[in-house]
């Protein structure tokens, strides 16, 4: 049974880098042709796809966040990580990791989800 679990600090100061890890169990992040995604939902707003890392290690980013976003993986730990730099209070959101077979950018269509983790950007 596929499970995804987000972890990381719940509070980040403005201008710092937000770093979250998604730990995957029940399947390998290198399995063909799965894509591993980061999605967020700010308060009162819809889901926003941020980026993904493919089974191959290739990365894809939302154009609006590309300059501040980096996604990487540790295959030995079966984890993938999000880093979002220069955060502002507008980056306050619930952050989710999700898996999908094939590359898509429609957040709502993702197949498997973590439970989400709240991140607040505040001094």
PDB file of C-alpha atoms in Angstrom:
ATOM      1  CA  UNK A   1       0.000   0.000   0.000  1.00  0.00           C
ATOM      2  CA  UNK A   2       1.470   3.301  -1.145  1.00  0.00           C
ATOM      3  CA  UNK A   3       2.002   5.865   1.590  1.00  0.00           C
ATOM      4  CA  UNK A   4       3.502   9.338   1.399  1.00  0.00           C
ATOM      5  CA  UNK A   5       4.404  11.384   4.465  1.00  0.00           C
ATOM      6  CA  UNK A   6       5.528  14.996   4.500  1.00  0.00           C
ATOM      7  CA  UNK A   7       7.892  16.278   7.175  1.00  0.00           C
ATOM      8  CA  UNK A   8       9.617  19.539   7.946  1.00  0.00           C
ATOM      9  CA  UNK A   9       9.385  22.686  10.035  1.00  0.00           C
ATOM     10  CA  UNK A  10       5.976  24.216  10.513  1.00  0.00           C
ATOM     11  CA  UNK A  11       7.314  27.753  10.853  1.00  0.00           C
ATOM     12  CA  UNK A  12       9.787  29.495   8.576  1.00  0.00           C
ATOM     13  CA  UNK A  13      10.992  33.092   8.767  1.00  0.00           C
ATOM     14  CA  UNK A  14      10.670  35.445   5.792  1.00  0.00           C
ATOM     15  CA  UNK A  15      13.616  35.365   3.374  1.00  0.00           C
ATOM     16  CA  UNK A  16      14.654  31.912   4.577  1.00  0.00           C
ATOM     17  CA  UNK A  17      14.465  28.636   2.663  1.00  0.00           C
ATOM     18  CA  UNK A  18      11.580  26.268   3.264  1.00  0.00           C
ATOM     19  CA  UNK A  19      12.639  22.625   3.160  1.00  0.00           C
ATOM     20  CA  UNK A  20      10.239  19.677   3.225  1.00  0.00           C
ATOM     21  CA  UNK A  21      10.793  15.957   2.782  1.00  0.00           C
ATOM     22  CA  UNK A  22       8.366  13.352   1.522  1.00  0.00           C
ATOM     23  CA  UNK A  23       9.056   9.817   2.720  1.00  0.00           C
ATOM     24  CA  UNK A  24       7.561   7.116   0.526  1.00  0.00           C
ATOM     25  CA  UNK A  25       6.680   3.595   1.581  1.00  0.00           C
ATOM     26  CA  UNK A  26       5.007   0.785  -0.287  1.00  0.00           C
ATOM     27  CA  UNK A  27       6.820   1.484  -3.530  1.00  0.00           C
ATOM     28  CA  UNK A  28      10.045   2.847  -4.970  1.00  0.00           C
ATOM     29  CA  UNK A  29      10.438   6.396  -6.241  1.00  0.00           C
ATOM     30  CA  UNK A  30      12.429   4.971  -9.156  1.00  0.00           C
ATOM     31  CA  UNK A  31       9.593   2.817 -10.467  1.00  0.00           C
ATOM     32  CA  UNK A  32       8.782   3.539 -14.137  1.00  0.00           C
ATOM     33  CA  UNK A  33       6.801   5.902 -14.954  1.00  0.00           C
ATOM     34  CA  UNK A  34       5.801   7.531 -11.713  1.00  0.00           C
ATOM     35  CA  UNK A  35       6.230  11.238 -11.016  1.00  0.00           C
ATOM     36  CA  UNK A  36       6.570  12.625  -7.523  1.00  0.00           C
ATOM     37  CA  UNK A  37       5.019  16.009  -6.978  1.00  0.00           C
ATOM     38  CA  UNK A  38       4.838  18.913  -4.584  1.00  0.00           C
ATOM     39  CA  UNK A  39       1.549  20.772  -4.326  1.00  0.00           C
ATOM     40  CA  UNK A  40       0.402  23.508  -1.992  1.00  0.00           C
ATOM     41  CA  UNK A  41      -2.826  25.133  -0.920  1.00  0.00           C
ATOM     42  CA  UNK A  42      -2.706  28.624   0.600  1.00  0.00           C
ATOM     43  CA  UNK A  43      -5.514  29.502   3.007  1.00  0.00           C
ATOM     44  CA  UNK A  44      -8.735  30.203   1.139  1.00  0.00           C
ATOM     45  CA  UNK A  45      -7.211  29.356  -2.235  1.00  0.00           C
ATOM     46  CA  UNK A  46      -7.024  26.386  -4.573  1.00  0.00           C
ATOM     47  CA  UNK A  47      -4.391  23.744  -5.070  1.00  0.00           C
ATOM     48  CA  UNK A  48      -1.199  24.819  -6.821  1.00  0.00           C
ATOM     49  CA  UNK A  49       1.187  22.397  -8.499  1.00  0.00           C
ATOM     50  CA  UNK A  50       4.753  23.425  -7.658  1.00  0.00           C
ATOM     51  CA  UNK A  51       6.901  20.861  -9.393  1.00  0.00           C
ATOM     52  CA  UNK A  52       7.859  17.228  -9.681  1.00  0.00           C
ATOM     53  CA  UNK A  53      10.702  14.776  -9.953  1.00  0.00           C
ATOM     54  CA  UNK A  54      10.383  11.830 -12.258  1.00  0.00           C
ATOM     55  CA  UNK A  55      11.295   8.182 -11.730  1.00  0.00           C
ATOM     56  CA  UNK A  56      14.350   8.979 -13.857  1.00  0.00           C
ATOM     57  CA  UNK A  57      15.404  11.918 -11.700  1.00  0.00           C
ATOM     58  CA  UNK A  58      14.355  14.595 -14.187  1.00  0.00           C
ATOM     59  CA  UNK A  59      12.738  17.641 -12.617  1.00  0.00           C
ATOM     60  CA  UNK A  60       9.893  19.893 -13.706  1.00  0.00           C
ATOM     61  CA  UNK A  61       8.814  23.191 -12.163  1.00  0.00           C
ATOM     62  CA  UNK A  62       5.908  25.569 -12.279  1.00  0.00           C
ATOM     63  CA  UNK A  63       7.035  28.611 -14.286  1.00  0.00           C
ATOM     64  CA  UNK A  64       5.773  30.931 -11.571  1.00  0.00           C
ATOM     65  CA  UNK A  65       7.939  29.266  -8.917  1.00  0.00           C
ATOM     66  CA  UNK A  66      10.847  27.968 -10.953  1.00  0.00           C
ATOM     67  CA  UNK A  67      13.331  30.613  -9.850  1.00  0.00           C
ATOM     68  CA  UNK A  68      12.817  29.729  -6.177  1.00  0.00           C
ATOM     69  CA  UNK A  69      12.148  25.988  -6.271  1.00  0.00           C
ATOM     70  CA  UNK A  70      14.382  22.946  -6.189  1.00  0.00           C
ATOM     71  CA  UNK A  71      13.272  19.321  -5.965  1.00  0.00           C
ATOM     72  CA  UNK A  72      15.729  16.521  -5.310  1.00  0.00           C
ATOM     73  CA  UNK A  73      15.670  12.925  -4.152  1.00  0.00           C
ATOM     74  CA  UNK A  74      17.525  10.377  -2.066  1.00  0.00           C
ATOM     75  CA  UNK A  75      16.868   6.982  -3.572  1.00  0.00           C
ATOM     76  CA  UNK A  76      18.627   5.190  -0.717  1.00  0.00           C
ATOM     77  CA  UNK A  77      16.023   6.590   1.685  1.00  0.00           C
ATOM     78  CA  UNK A  78      13.146   6.556  -0.817  1.00  0.00           C
ATOM     79  CA  UNK A  79      12.570  10.253  -0.172  1.00  0.00           C
ATOM     80  CA  UNK A  80      12.212  13.390  -2.228  1.00  0.00           C
ATOM     81  CA  UNK A  81      12.669  16.939  -1.023  1.00  0.00           C
ATOM     82  CA  UNK A  82      11.310  20.395  -1.768  1.00  0.00           C
ATOM     83  CA  UNK A  83      13.302  23.555  -1.218  1.00  0.00           C
ATOM     84  CA  UNK A  84      11.629  26.936  -1.694  1.00  0.00           C
ATOM     85  CA  UNK A  85      13.909  29.908  -1.251  1.00  0.00           C
ATOM     86  CA  UNK A  86      13.281  33.529  -0.274  1.00  0.00           C
ATOM     87  CA  UNK A  87       9.913  32.760   1.274  1.00  0.00           C
ATOM     88  CA  UNK A  88       7.362  35.437   2.139  1.00  0.00           C
ATOM     89  CA  UNK A  89       4.100  35.249   4.094  1.00  0.00           C
ATOM     90  CA  UNK A  90       2.389  34.526   0.742  1.00  0.00           C
ATOM     91  CA  UNK A  91       4.088  31.115   0.816  1.00  0.00           C
ATOM     92  CA  UNK A  92       2.066  30.148   3.882  1.00  0.00           C
ATOM     93  CA  UNK A  93       0.122  27.043   2.884  1.00  0.00           C
ATOM     94  CA  UNK A  94      -0.564  23.395   3.441  1.00  0.00           C
ATOM     95  CA  UNK A  95       2.090  21.541   1.462  1.00  0.00           C
ATOM     96  CA  UNK A  96       1.401  18.115   0.002  1.00  0.00           C
ATOM     97  CA  UNK A  97       3.471  15.497  -1.722  1.00  0.00           C
ATOM     98  CA  UNK A  98       1.725  13.340  -4.269  1.00  0.00           C
ATOM     99  CA  UNK A  99       2.382  10.598  -6.768  1.00  0.00           C
ATOM    100  CA  UNK A 100       1.034  10.175 -10.264  1.00  0.00           C
ATOM    101  CA  UNK A 101       1.614   7.759 -13.083  1.00  0.00           C
ATOM    102  CA  UNK A 102       2.769   9.981 -15.914  1.00  0.00           C
ATOM    103  CA  UNK A 103       3.640  13.649 -15.899  1.00  0.00           C
ATOM    104  CA  UNK A 104       0.744  16.010 -15.186  1.00  0.00           C
ATOM    105  CA  UNK A 105       0.518  19.467 -13.673  1.00  0.00           C
ATOM    106  CA  UNK A 106      -3.145  19.403 -12.657  1.00  0.00           C
ATOM    107  CA  UNK A 107      -2.941  19.132  -8.903  1.00  0.00           C
ATOM    108  CA  UNK A 108      -6.473  17.856  -8.467  1.00  0.00           C
ATOM    109  CA  UNK A 109      -5.809  14.868 -10.712  1.00  0.00           C
ATOM    110  CA  UNK A 110      -2.933  13.382  -8.736  1.00  0.00           C
ATOM    111  CA  UNK A 111      -3.372   9.767  -7.790  1.00  0.00           C
ATOM    112  CA  UNK A 112      -1.876   9.329  -4.323  1.00  0.00           C
ATOM    113  CA  UNK A 113      -1.413  11.988  -1.671  1.00  0.00           C
ATOM    114  CA  UNK A 114       0.294  12.570   1.613  1.00  0.00           C
ATOM    115  CA  UNK A 115      -1.780  14.020   4.417  1.00  0.00           C
ATOM    116  CA  UNK A 116      -0.225  17.455   4.039  1.00  0.00           C
ATOM    117  CA  UNK A 117       1.753  19.648   6.393  1.00  0.00           C
ATOM    118  CA  UNK A 118       1.062  23.233   7.397  1.00  0.00           C
ATOM    119  CA  UNK A 119       3.888  25.691   6.838  1.00  0.00           C
ATOM    120  CA  UNK A 120       3.586  29.230   8.112  1.00  0.00           C
ATOM    121  CA  UNK A 121       5.958  31.985   7.052  1.00  0.00           C
ATOM    122  CA  UNK A 122       6.198  34.563   9.795  1.00  0.00           C
ATOM    123  CA  UNK A 123       8.778  36.443  11.770  1.00  0.00           C
TER     124      UNK A 123
END
